[in-house]
XYZ file of C-alpha atoms in Angstrom:
700
model
C -10.254 -1.279 6.912
C -10.345 -4.585 8.192
C -6.966 -6.425 8.850
C -3.895 -4.672 7.808
C -4.300 -1.000 8.410
C -3.763 1.180 5.186
C 0.087 0.977 4.685
C 2.121 3.695 3.318
C 2.753 3.206 -0.394
C 5.592 5.628 -0.089
C 6.931 7.785 2.759
C 6.292 11.523 2.102
C 10.021 11.970 2.054
C 10.877 8.949 -0.379
C 8.423 10.373 -2.861
C 9.445 13.996 -2.594
C 13.024 13.242 -2.906
C 12.842 10.779 -5.700
C 16.413 11.226 -6.868
C 18.204 12.208 -3.788
C 20.794 10.430 -1.546
C 20.062 10.984 1.946
C 21.974 9.810 5.294
C 20.146 6.613 6.103
C 19.415 5.294 9.420
C 19.511 1.672 8.628
C 21.518 0.637 11.647
C 20.062 2.596 14.965
C 21.507 2.132 18.024
C 19.641 0.304 20.832
C 16.877 2.529 22.728
C 19.187 3.434 25.772
C 21.982 4.860 23.206
C 21.636 8.317 21.961
C 22.380 8.690 18.258
C 24.851 11.070 17.003
C 25.273 12.435 13.402
C 27.901 9.555 12.675
C 25.469 6.616 13.719
C 22.743 8.005 11.937
C 24.906 7.143 8.563
C 25.595 3.518 9.761
C 24.380 0.948 7.176
C 24.062 -2.821 7.919
C 26.877 -4.828 6.823
C 24.598 -7.435 5.345
C 23.474 -5.533 2.419
C 25.630 -5.769 -0.773
C 26.524 -2.369 -1.809
C 27.157 -3.709 -5.530
C 23.569 -5.007 -5.905
C 21.840 -3.411 -8.573
C 18.486 -1.987 -7.471
C 17.360 -0.390 -10.702
C 15.626 -2.544 -13.262
C 13.145 -1.617 -16.388
C 11.575 1.853 -16.484
C 8.455 2.467 -18.727
C 5.503 4.897 -18.686
C 5.554 6.522 -15.381
C 6.975 3.325 -13.639
C 10.257 2.576 -12.346
C 10.896 -0.916 -11.473
C 13.377 -1.771 -8.582
C 14.953 -4.862 -6.805
C 15.345 -5.523 -3.150
C 17.657 -7.738 -1.355
C 16.897 -10.090 1.713
C 20.047 -10.028 3.610
C 20.379 -13.015 6.158
C 18.261 -15.311 4.277
C 21.095 -17.850 3.506
C 21.947 -17.775 7.179
C 18.534 -19.243 8.182
C 18.249 -22.721 9.618
C 16.781 -25.240 7.221
C 13.334 -25.367 9.002
C 12.868 -21.615 8.530
C 13.776 -21.640 4.869
C 11.159 -24.115 4.364
C 8.591 -22.200 6.005
C 9.565 -19.249 4.031
C 9.319 -21.376 0.834
C 5.891 -22.535 1.609
C 4.697 -19.130 2.589
C 6.192 -17.974 -0.801
C 4.161 -20.440 -2.748
C 0.908 -19.658 -0.794
C 1.427 -16.029 -1.672
C 1.887 -16.533 -5.382
C -1.031 -19.082 -5.551
C -3.448 -16.071 -4.748
C -1.972 -13.881 -7.770
C -5.103 -14.621 -10.080
C -7.415 -13.253 -7.360
C -6.548 -9.679 -7.487
C -6.739 -9.556 -11.267
C -10.535 -10.694 -11.052
C -11.251 -8.607 -8.140
C -9.994 -5.440 -10.113
C -12.252 -6.296 -13.165
C -14.475 -8.871 -14.123
C -12.525 -8.686 -17.466
C -8.959 -8.710 -15.551
C -7.917 -12.339 -16.268
C -9.128 -12.281 -19.862
C -7.069 -9.135 -20.456
C -3.950 -10.647 -18.485
C -3.924 -14.047 -20.425
C -4.418 -11.995 -23.620
C -1.286 -9.882 -23.065
C 0.420 -12.829 -21.972
C -0.208 -14.665 -25.159
C 0.656 -11.681 -27.106
C 3.907 -10.888 -25.301
C 4.863 -14.810 -25.357
C 4.250 -15.786 -28.879
C 3.830 -12.858 -31.215
C 5.876 -13.767 -34.393
C 6.199 -10.408 -35.914
C 8.615 -7.558 -35.842
C 9.289 -6.534 -32.015
C 11.530 -3.455 -32.907
C 8.737 -1.164 -34.298
C 7.569 1.641 -32.583
C 3.851 0.010 -32.428
C 5.311 -2.898 -30.638
C 7.066 -0.781 -28.316
C 3.917 0.721 -27.439
C 1.989 -2.541 -26.905
C 4.910 -3.707 -24.742
C 4.609 -0.935 -22.621
C 0.785 -1.412 -22.300
C 1.797 -4.912 -21.130
C 4.027 -3.556 -18.417
C 1.061 -1.149 -17.308
C -1.415 -3.905 -16.946
C 0.951 -6.379 -14.989
C 2.137 -3.319 -12.677
C -1.397 -2.425 -11.913
C -2.938 -5.966 -11.837
C -5.175 -4.556 -14.421
C -6.007 -1.786 -16.858
C -6.530 0.860 -14.214
C -3.813 2.981 -12.971
C -2.487 1.591 -9.756
C -2.493 4.975 -8.006
C -4.846 7.210 -9.910
C -7.530 4.582 -10.482
C -8.193 5.990 -14.143
C -8.427 3.283 -17.000
C -5.534 3.523 -19.435
C -5.643 2.348 -22.949
C -2.897 0.953 -25.242
C -1.008 3.741 -27.284
C -0.993 1.605 -30.546
C -4.033 1.500 -32.647
C -6.844 -0.988 -32.484
C -5.774 -2.145 -36.082
C -2.318 -3.055 -34.842
C -3.607 -4.727 -31.718
C -5.773 -7.059 -33.820
C -2.801 -7.731 -36.423
C -0.637 -8.766 -33.469
C -3.277 -11.111 -31.914
C -3.799 -12.655 -35.523
C -0.010 -13.434 -35.401
C 0.057 -14.866 -32.060
C -0.821 -18.336 -30.533
C -4.577 -18.279 -30.992
C -4.732 -21.713 -28.838
C -3.604 -19.644 -25.857
C -5.932 -16.814 -26.223
C -9.060 -16.642 -23.698
C -11.578 -17.312 -26.426
C -14.691 -18.748 -26.286
C -14.939 -22.490 -27.604
C -14.852 -22.023 -31.500
C -14.684 -18.291 -31.310
C -12.519 -16.779 -34.146
C -9.773 -14.480 -33.088
C -11.370 -11.503 -34.887
C -14.603 -12.039 -33.116
C -12.688 -12.302 -29.794
C -11.164 -9.006 -30.584
C -14.440 -7.526 -31.406
C -15.587 -8.418 -27.764
C -12.187 -7.374 -26.288
C -11.991 -3.904 -28.037
C -14.292 -1.870 -25.684
C -12.570 -3.356 -22.709
C -9.161 -2.268 -24.262
C -10.138 0.815 -25.743
C -13.427 2.238 -24.813
C -12.727 4.948 -21.798
C -16.347 4.746 -20.973
C -16.181 1.039 -20.229
C -15.236 0.808 -16.461
C -13.668 4.157 -16.547
C -12.568 4.336 -12.830
C -11.536 1.604 -10.810
C -12.850 3.380 -7.468
C -14.903 6.630 -7.935
C -14.890 8.606 -4.636
C -16.809 11.622 -5.671
C -19.273 13.065 -3.345
C -23.003 12.731 -3.568
C -23.061 9.906 -6.201
C -23.568 6.057 -6.121
C -19.880 5.321 -5.364
C -20.638 1.596 -5.896
C -22.291 1.804 -9.155
C -19.842 4.329 -10.502
C -16.738 2.138 -9.566
C -15.482 -0.448 -11.901
C -14.032 -2.563 -8.866
C -15.378 -6.270 -9.145
C -16.643 -6.390 -5.594
C -20.239 -5.616 -6.674
C -22.523 -6.463 -9.693
C -25.789 -5.218 -10.458
C -26.298 -3.692 -6.891
C -26.551 -0.017 -5.907
C -24.672 1.475 -2.834
C -28.081 1.771 -1.235
C -28.608 -1.795 -1.521
C -25.201 -2.553 -0.424
C -25.444 -0.463 2.748
C -29.191 -1.831 3.491
C -27.696 -5.462 3.186
C -24.937 -4.821 5.745
C -27.111 -2.629 7.974
C -28.781 -5.709 9.261
C -25.663 -6.962 10.705
C -24.121 -5.976 14.188
C -21.805 -3.044 13.905
C -20.548 -2.551 17.407
C -18.759 -4.436 20.104
C -16.952 -7.661 18.652
C -18.473 -7.425 15.331
C -16.672 -9.098 12.438
C -15.682 -7.138 9.441
C -18.696 -8.027 7.431
C -18.285 -8.338 3.583
C -14.723 -8.467 3.878
C -14.288 -11.819 1.989
C -17.354 -11.766 -0.706
C -18.777 -10.186 -3.792
C -22.242 -8.901 -3.474
C -24.502 -9.018 -6.491
C -28.015 -10.069 -7.525
C -29.355 -13.285 -8.594
C -33.005 -13.727 -9.557
C -33.567 -10.016 -8.091
C -32.227 -10.940 -4.800
C -28.872 -9.391 -3.385
C -26.461 -12.260 -2.668
C -23.170 -12.780 -1.175
C -20.592 -14.915 -3.015
C -18.078 -15.778 -0.600
C -14.356 -16.111 -1.448
C -13.659 -19.803 0.103
C -12.745 -23.215 -0.581
C -15.730 -24.438 -2.422
C -17.138 -20.882 -3.218
C -15.537 -18.218 -5.278
C -11.969 -18.209 -6.053
C -11.986 -21.886 -4.865
C -9.237 -23.114 -7.335
C -6.656 -20.551 -6.088
C -7.769 -20.915 -2.528
C -7.350 -24.697 -2.606
C -3.582 -24.127 -3.643
C -3.245 -21.566 -0.883
C -4.501 -23.875 1.886
C -2.231 -26.674 0.645
C 0.928 -24.678 1.065
C -0.339 -23.212 4.332
C -0.980 -26.554 5.671
C 2.667 -27.454 4.727
C 3.888 -24.241 6.481
C 2.224 -25.309 9.640
C 4.484 -28.569 9.697
C 7.436 -26.660 10.057
C 6.104 -23.706 12.163
C 8.655 -22.268 14.598
C 6.343 -22.736 17.652
C 2.950 -23.742 18.791
C 1.460 -19.955 18.660
C 2.373 -19.840 15.027
C 1.346 -22.995 14.180
C -2.046 -22.116 15.738
C -2.379 -18.962 13.882
C -1.666 -20.736 10.392
C -4.247 -23.351 11.103
C -7.000 -20.847 11.945
C -6.224 -19.106 8.690
C -6.496 -22.400 6.975
C -9.907 -22.910 8.702
C -10.816 -19.496 7.728
C -10.187 -20.342 4.139
C -12.019 -23.334 4.164
C -15.067 -22.015 5.990
C -15.062 -18.178 5.016
C -16.488 -17.800 8.507
C -15.304 -14.075 9.404
C -15.381 -14.846 13.295
C -12.830 -17.477 12.293
C -10.859 -14.780 10.763
C -10.897 -12.873 13.851
C -9.613 -15.807 15.833
C -7.004 -16.139 13.533
C -5.977 -12.455 13.859
C -5.926 -12.656 17.766
C -3.657 -15.794 17.430
C -1.319 -14.006 14.911
C -0.999 -10.950 17.064
C 0.027 -13.357 19.946
C 2.814 -14.789 17.869
C 5.491 -12.614 19.316
C 8.489 -14.893 19.262
C 8.659 -16.167 15.456
C 11.409 -14.784 13.259
C 9.396 -15.593 10.315
C 5.921 -13.974 9.535
C 3.159 -13.620 7.096
C 0.133 -11.756 5.846
C -2.058 -13.770 3.706
C -5.668 -12.920 2.860
C -8.451 -10.356 1.860
C -7.156 -7.396 3.607
C -6.826 -3.824 2.112
C -10.123 -2.102 1.720
C -8.823 0.823 -0.385
C -10.185 -0.687 -3.702
C -13.655 -0.713 -2.236
C -15.376 2.714 -2.540
C -17.313 2.327 0.489
C -14.353 0.381 2.487
C -15.773 -3.114 3.032
C -14.215 -5.725 0.590
C -10.755 -6.634 1.166
C -8.351 -7.123 -1.815
C -6.134 -10.194 -1.514
C -2.517 -9.632 -0.660
C 0.276 -11.302 0.931
C 3.666 -10.385 2.424
C 6.113 -13.074 3.498
C 8.871 -11.734 5.889
C 11.090 -12.158 8.527
C 12.356 -10.013 11.565
C 15.191 -7.360 10.726
C 16.909 -8.209 14.313
C 18.858 -4.787 14.183
C 16.331 -2.311 12.601
C 13.814 -3.418 15.012
C 15.465 -1.716 18.031
C 14.245 1.634 16.773
C 10.691 0.895 16.072
C 10.506 -1.173 19.318
C 11.791 1.794 21.350
C 8.719 3.653 19.828
C 6.255 0.988 20.623
C 7.444 0.532 24.244
C 6.484 3.982 24.934
C 2.968 3.773 23.317
C 1.161 4.567 26.398
C 3.259 7.775 26.939
C 2.401 8.852 23.660
C -1.323 8.341 24.231
C -1.461 10.006 27.459
C 0.384 12.879 26.028
C -1.697 13.505 22.826
C -3.896 16.426 22.140
C -6.693 14.342 21.994
C -9.942 14.786 24.143
C -9.583 12.775 27.466
C -12.397 10.397 26.426
C -10.951 9.394 23.181
C -7.587 8.235 24.569
C -7.102 4.672 25.315
C -6.379 4.134 29.076
C -4.783 1.165 28.587
C -2.854 0.568 25.141
C -2.518 -3.101 24.727
C 0.570 -4.842 23.249
C 1.823 -3.111 20.394
C 4.314 -5.485 18.798
C 6.605 -3.210 16.854
C 9.620 -4.463 14.498
C 11.062 -3.954 11.319
C 10.823 -6.711 8.694
C 12.931 -7.981 5.825
C 10.554 -8.808 3.021
C 10.943 -12.008 1.139
C 8.282 -11.715 -1.197
C 4.972 -9.988 -1.931
C 1.927 -10.677 -4.200
C -1.521 -9.388 -4.932
C -2.507 -5.912 -3.973
C 0.974 -5.653 -2.090
C 2.738 -6.051 -5.319
C 4.707 -4.789 -7.570
C 3.816 -1.482 -5.578
C 4.461 -2.033 -1.949
C 3.783 -0.569 1.267
C 6.667 0.423 3.498
C 4.861 0.348 6.790
C 2.009 -2.093 8.074
C -0.153 -1.960 11.118
C -2.580 -4.837 11.804
C -5.189 -6.282 12.711
C -7.411 -3.357 11.918
C -10.512 -4.367 13.716
C -10.702 -1.693 16.611
C -12.000 -4.322 19.175
C -9.159 -6.627 18.668
C -6.582 -3.830 18.598
C -8.296 -2.601 21.952
C -8.421 -6.016 23.605
C -5.365 -8.125 22.126
C -3.004 -5.375 20.676
C -1.435 -5.069 17.175
C 1.598 -5.625 15.112
C 3.391 -2.676 13.627
C 6.063 -3.270 11.061
C 8.600 -1.032 9.039
C 9.659 -2.680 5.641
C 13.329 -2.131 6.061
C 14.808 -3.739 3.142
C 12.065 -1.997 0.813
C 13.166 1.079 2.478
C 16.837 0.434 1.810
C 16.072 -0.130 -1.807
C 14.122 3.075 -2.170
C 16.867 4.980 -0.470
C 19.413 3.419 -2.812
C 17.666 4.405 -5.961
C 17.104 7.829 -4.480
C 20.760 8.711 -4.689
C 20.203 9.602 -8.517
C 17.810 12.503 -8.854
C 17.530 16.235 -7.767
C 13.997 16.799 -6.611
C 15.016 18.132 -3.537
C 17.537 20.585 -4.935
C 14.689 21.787 -7.374
C 11.989 22.129 -4.856
C 13.421 22.875 -1.270
C 13.574 26.636 -0.690
C 17.131 27.263 0.439
C 20.323 25.631 1.625
C 19.253 25.350 5.022
C 16.260 23.275 4.365
C 18.347 21.178 1.653
C 21.126 20.445 3.871
C 18.875 19.470 6.750
C 17.074 17.012 4.451
C 20.152 15.704 3.259
C 21.397 15.107 6.867
C 18.225 13.917 8.332
C 15.749 13.064 5.449
C 15.714 9.328 5.714
C 15.878 9.017 9.291
C 12.818 11.566 9.315
C 10.914 9.445 6.924
C 11.614 6.160 8.780
C 10.558 7.597 11.972
C 7.209 9.287 10.452
C 6.496 5.661 8.951
C 7.434 3.975 12.402
C 5.128 6.224 14.499
C 2.304 6.361 11.946
C 2.080 2.613 11.914
C 3.234 2.033 15.535
C 1.387 4.688 17.514
C -0.763 6.438 14.808
C -3.074 3.555 13.786
C -3.140 1.987 17.343
C -4.008 5.337 18.986
C -7.585 6.783 20.127
C -11.067 4.772 20.554
C -14.268 4.774 19.218
C -17.057 5.838 21.603
C -19.235 3.352 23.059
C -22.069 2.473 20.599
C -20.794 4.125 17.534
C -20.483 1.792 14.554
C -17.328 0.701 12.579
C -15.734 3.580 10.301
C -16.996 1.724 7.187
C -20.499 2.558 8.313
C -19.971 5.802 9.857
C -17.549 7.421 7.598
C -18.213 5.485 4.632
C -16.097 6.439 1.516
C -14.072 8.857 3.723
C -13.051 6.389 6.338
C -9.654 5.509 4.693
C -8.508 8.857 3.886
C -9.265 10.080 7.312
C -7.618 7.113 9.000
C -4.617 7.697 7.145
C -4.784 11.535 8.026
C -5.092 10.634 11.641
C -2.105 8.254 11.672
C 0.075 10.859 9.808
C -0.930 13.626 12.216
C 0.064 11.346 15.221
C 3.428 11.170 13.730
C 3.820 14.702 12.760
C 2.738 15.800 16.398
C 5.605 13.766 17.965
C 8.277 14.030 15.187
C 9.650 17.206 16.770
C 9.135 15.772 20.457
C 12.282 15.933 22.770
C 10.807 12.455 23.843
C 12.202 10.833 20.505
C 15.865 12.269 21.578
C 15.309 11.083 25.102
C 14.569 7.440 23.997
C 17.384 7.487 21.825
C 15.915 6.950 18.207
C 16.662 10.625 17.090
C 19.793 12.627 17.576
C 17.969 16.067 17.949
C 14.676 17.629 17.211
C 16.167 18.929 13.712
C 14.993 15.472 12.451
C 11.423 16.805 12.934
C 12.039 20.009 11.214
C 13.259 17.845 8.226
C 9.895 16.006 8.345
C 8.070 19.142 8.431
C 9.779 20.479 5.471
C 9.207 17.289 3.650
C 5.575 16.856 4.499
C 4.451 20.168 3.754
C 6.376 20.500 0.422
C 5.038 17.099 -0.493
C 1.248 17.744 0.623
C 1.204 21.091 -0.971
C 3.198 20.596 -4.049
C 5.613 17.713 -5.191
C 2.821 14.939 -4.812
C 0.996 16.724 -7.794
C 3.560 15.173 -10.056
C 1.436 11.997 -9.921
C -1.629 13.606 -11.242
C -2.487 14.692 -14.901
C -3.111 18.435 -15.345
C -6.700 19.073 -14.553
C -7.340 15.908 -12.308
C -8.319 16.044 -8.799
C -6.999 14.058 -6.040
C -8.825 10.582 -5.709
C -6.292 8.229 -3.848
C -6.654 8.191 -0.085
C -3.116 8.847 0.908
C -2.657 11.700 -1.512
C -5.932 13.099 -0.117
C -4.742 12.834 3.348
C -1.424 14.308 2.740
C -2.905 17.385 0.945
C -5.574 17.721 3.352
C -3.323 17.900 6.613
C -0.877 20.311 4.755
C -3.665 22.398 3.237
C -5.589 22.591 6.533
C -2.381 23.666 8.393
C -1.317 26.254 5.743
C -5.026 27.685 5.732
C -5.502 27.908 9.540
C -1.970 29.295 10.110
C -2.295 32.106 7.649
C -3.238 34.684 10.363
C 0.150 34.061 12.040
C 1.928 33.269 8.675
C 2.934 29.720 10.076
C 3.542 28.551 6.610
C 3.531 30.371 3.346
C 4.478 29.974 -0.416
C 6.921 32.247 -1.590
C 8.352 33.078 -5.035
C 11.979 32.904 -5.980
C 13.310 33.378 -9.567
C 9.789 33.020 -10.607
C 9.300 29.549 -9.074
C 7.030 28.886 -6.124
C 8.394 27.177 -2.666
C 6.941 26.414 0.485
C 8.367 28.230 3.753
C 7.680 27.271 7.238
C 8.331 30.084 9.338
C 7.345 28.773 12.789
C 7.717 24.826 13.264
C 6.407 24.938 16.774
C 3.105 26.675 15.794
C 2.832 24.276 12.846
C 3.179 21.562 15.252
C 0.329 22.751 17.519
C -1.852 22.969 14.261
C -1.116 19.305 13.468
C -2.296 18.667 17.075
C -5.497 20.471 16.764
C -6.340 18.868 13.398
C -5.451 15.378 15.089
C -7.809 16.178 17.977
C -10.740 17.138 15.674
C -10.151 13.990 13.156
C -10.166 11.711 16.222
C -13.441 13.149 17.396
C -14.825 12.538 13.987
C -13.725 8.880 14.088
C -14.825 8.425 17.583
C -18.209 10.037 17.234
C -18.666 8.781 13.728
C -19.283 12.415 12.488
C -19.708 11.686 8.596
C -20.797 15.144 7.548
C -17.753 16.791 9.527
C -15.215 14.160 7.862
C -16.736 14.790 4.493
C -16.394 18.553 4.776
C -12.858 18.141 5.814
C -11.642 15.964 3.029
C -13.657 17.685 0.222
C -12.603 21.075 1.479
C -8.901 20.476 1.667
C -8.126 17.202 0.241
C -9.609 16.879 -3.297
C -9.229 20.083 -5.270
C -5.945 20.977 -6.940
C -4.666 24.413 -7.460
C -4.307 24.162 -11.296
C -1.751 26.904 -11.929
C 0.507 25.389 -9.274
C 0.098 21.878 -10.557
C 1.085 23.128 -14.060
C 4.149 24.716 -12.603
C 5.036 21.467 -10.593
C 4.764 19.322 -13.785
C 7.069 21.671 -15.748
C 9.763 21.722 -13.146
C 9.440 17.922 -12.474
C 9.762 16.896 -16.178
C 13.316 17.888 -16.726
C 14.489 15.759 -13.671
C 13.569 12.485 -15.692
C 12.514 10.738 -12.466
C 9.557 8.358 -12.839
C 6.447 9.005 -10.315
C 5.852 5.571 -9.287
C 8.125 2.604 -8.340
C 7.686 -0.968 -7.729
C 9.473 -4.157 -7.357
C 10.490 -7.511 -8.965
C 10.059 -10.235 -6.355
C 13.015 -12.435 -5.377
C 12.630 -16.073 -6.084
C 12.872 -18.988 -3.849
C 13.987 -22.277 -5.270
C 13.703 -25.499 -3.430
C 16.634 -27.848 -3.638
C 15.212 -31.299 -3.515
C 16.581 -34.743 -2.442
C 13.879 -37.071 -3.832
C 10.579 -35.520 -1.856
C 12.563 -33.932 0.921
C 13.800 -30.158 0.755
C 17.424 -29.886 1.521
C 17.935 -26.276 0.982
C 16.230 -23.262 -0.231
C 18.122 -20.997 -2.503
C 17.182 -17.156 -3.093
C 17.436 -15.834 -6.676
C 17.357 -12.078 -7.629
C 15.482 -11.896 -11.249
C 16.344 -8.940 -13.176
C 13.481 -8.582 -15.646
C 10.043 -7.546 -14.577
C 8.489 -8.554 -17.958
C 10.086 -11.896 -17.634
C 8.912 -12.390 -14.296
C 5.425 -11.623 -14.917
C 5.403 -14.177 -17.876
C 6.868 -16.800 -15.382
C 4.023 -16.136 -12.778
C 1.371 -16.278 -15.465
C 2.874 -19.568 -16.565
C 3.155 -21.174 -12.968
C 0.605 -19.672 -10.984
C -2.654 -19.501 -13.048
C -5.446 -21.433 -11.368
C -8.646 -19.463 -11.984
C -10.722 -19.275 -15.167
C -11.298 -15.877 -16.900
C -14.772 -15.852 -15.377
C -15.395 -16.401 -11.771
């Protein structure tokens, strides 16, 4: 994918143990100090332990809140910078709704009108069902499940929906001029209720036209062959830009054309606002390098030139001294079935000075990890360039990064920039802290872990193991390996399997090293028992517990889930002869048992070597075979059992966040301070955002 590498939406452990308190490693010692059991439990004093993390819960979703420790202590200039970047982030919110569906903004403005102006009974069961639908649309930035990609519909009847529309403010509805509400609903009804209309956001089934089958609004009236032919004319090796990253491809008068997302182009009204706030941010930049990067980002938004985007990315990587940081642009390519188009997102953050010590210790050893990996020699980087490894405290997120957020990010993703200029790898420390704080309430590990040995190891080392996995996944995983000379970028060579295989590769790097003595030697782990905890977690999740995110009968579509099952299932199958991993029955329940952790590590190394070969050589058929054989199909009997065991735990399968709010304190036209507030209602925040950051028309 073209800018940020695919961030982990949840660590394998964080998902597995959705309700268990782990001993967190939130305050690791410096790299030259060995961790002990007691230091693993240290927590930053700056977190308010009385802060309420939990907010609303509905459907399969749990809304959480996160703190921004240290913000109030920032100097005014950094607070101003954060405020301007925060506003720039939120100004792009409309874009993600339109990217996900050409009906997305019509749908959102409709539910905002209903939720804000309906004058009828708001205590009825029908209203509660409609209210839940509103929450689901806001959470998913549209009416396709944020993780499973399938369309969802209101649980209330169409007749009730129309009744609510007719008792709401008709002037606020996105009707055509002079269009009666009843006629508007006739037009809207298939979008709301017909599962054959835009049935799946991203359809990755093999041997079909994935572009035509997907509902994402990156393409209109074009086939996959036409898209591939359009971009095949553009250079694909060397220092080629990420062609197609910032545009919609469609037909006009029978010709395939690009509609670029830029000032004066598609999404111009929102991009104009983003540019204005970024220009303000540049006036209070911390240093010349940060200012250069911000102004290049502005230039890119104005021109739409992807070569300028690459210049910006290089300048951004070279900004190593700033405390504040931002990701803003068309970034993640998961929503494109063939991995070209970037979804809008923004992450505003500041460096977590203490938590950075752990991830920096790993990043400083990147060349050692590369040299000692099981890759073929020709696939290893001889000179790993500048991995800037840090932990960040998130201030605000928007677009595809919210409400469901990554917990780790590595970017830029262009292989040639990473090779020549390096990359930044970050762990989102305050997001992880909130996940862990909330995880104190459930019992998933007690239900799915095999025995007391596994349970106690997870309780002692689980959070640290997950943190280290995330650190290594982002820091050395995505940064490792190289593509052979003359081989094209993965969006062209591996196509719809590129994201899954890249996530699998980064996971395998982390898994291969999580049990290595090197982590103990550099002071980030107290013992190799941490690695065993991660192996237990990963295999349970990949083989069993992540299935709670699927409806019975479904196959796996999402790239991260495919990656985890593929890695775990491949290792299970290949280790059968030596009984490395097995399913065991106890009291009528199925458990995963690892019999030889060292052999499992070797299996992970073998698979890593093969997936790197696939990427380096652009071997589409081998990549497709791996994913389809091990990553997609679900054992339905096991799935049914997992769902039955998970249901009594009353734990929501997915989580997302309310964003903190930055409020400028003004003296005339000057900002004298910036206050941070922590809203407690997701629904109220969605209405506030809809009121204050709606810049695009419903048709773009």
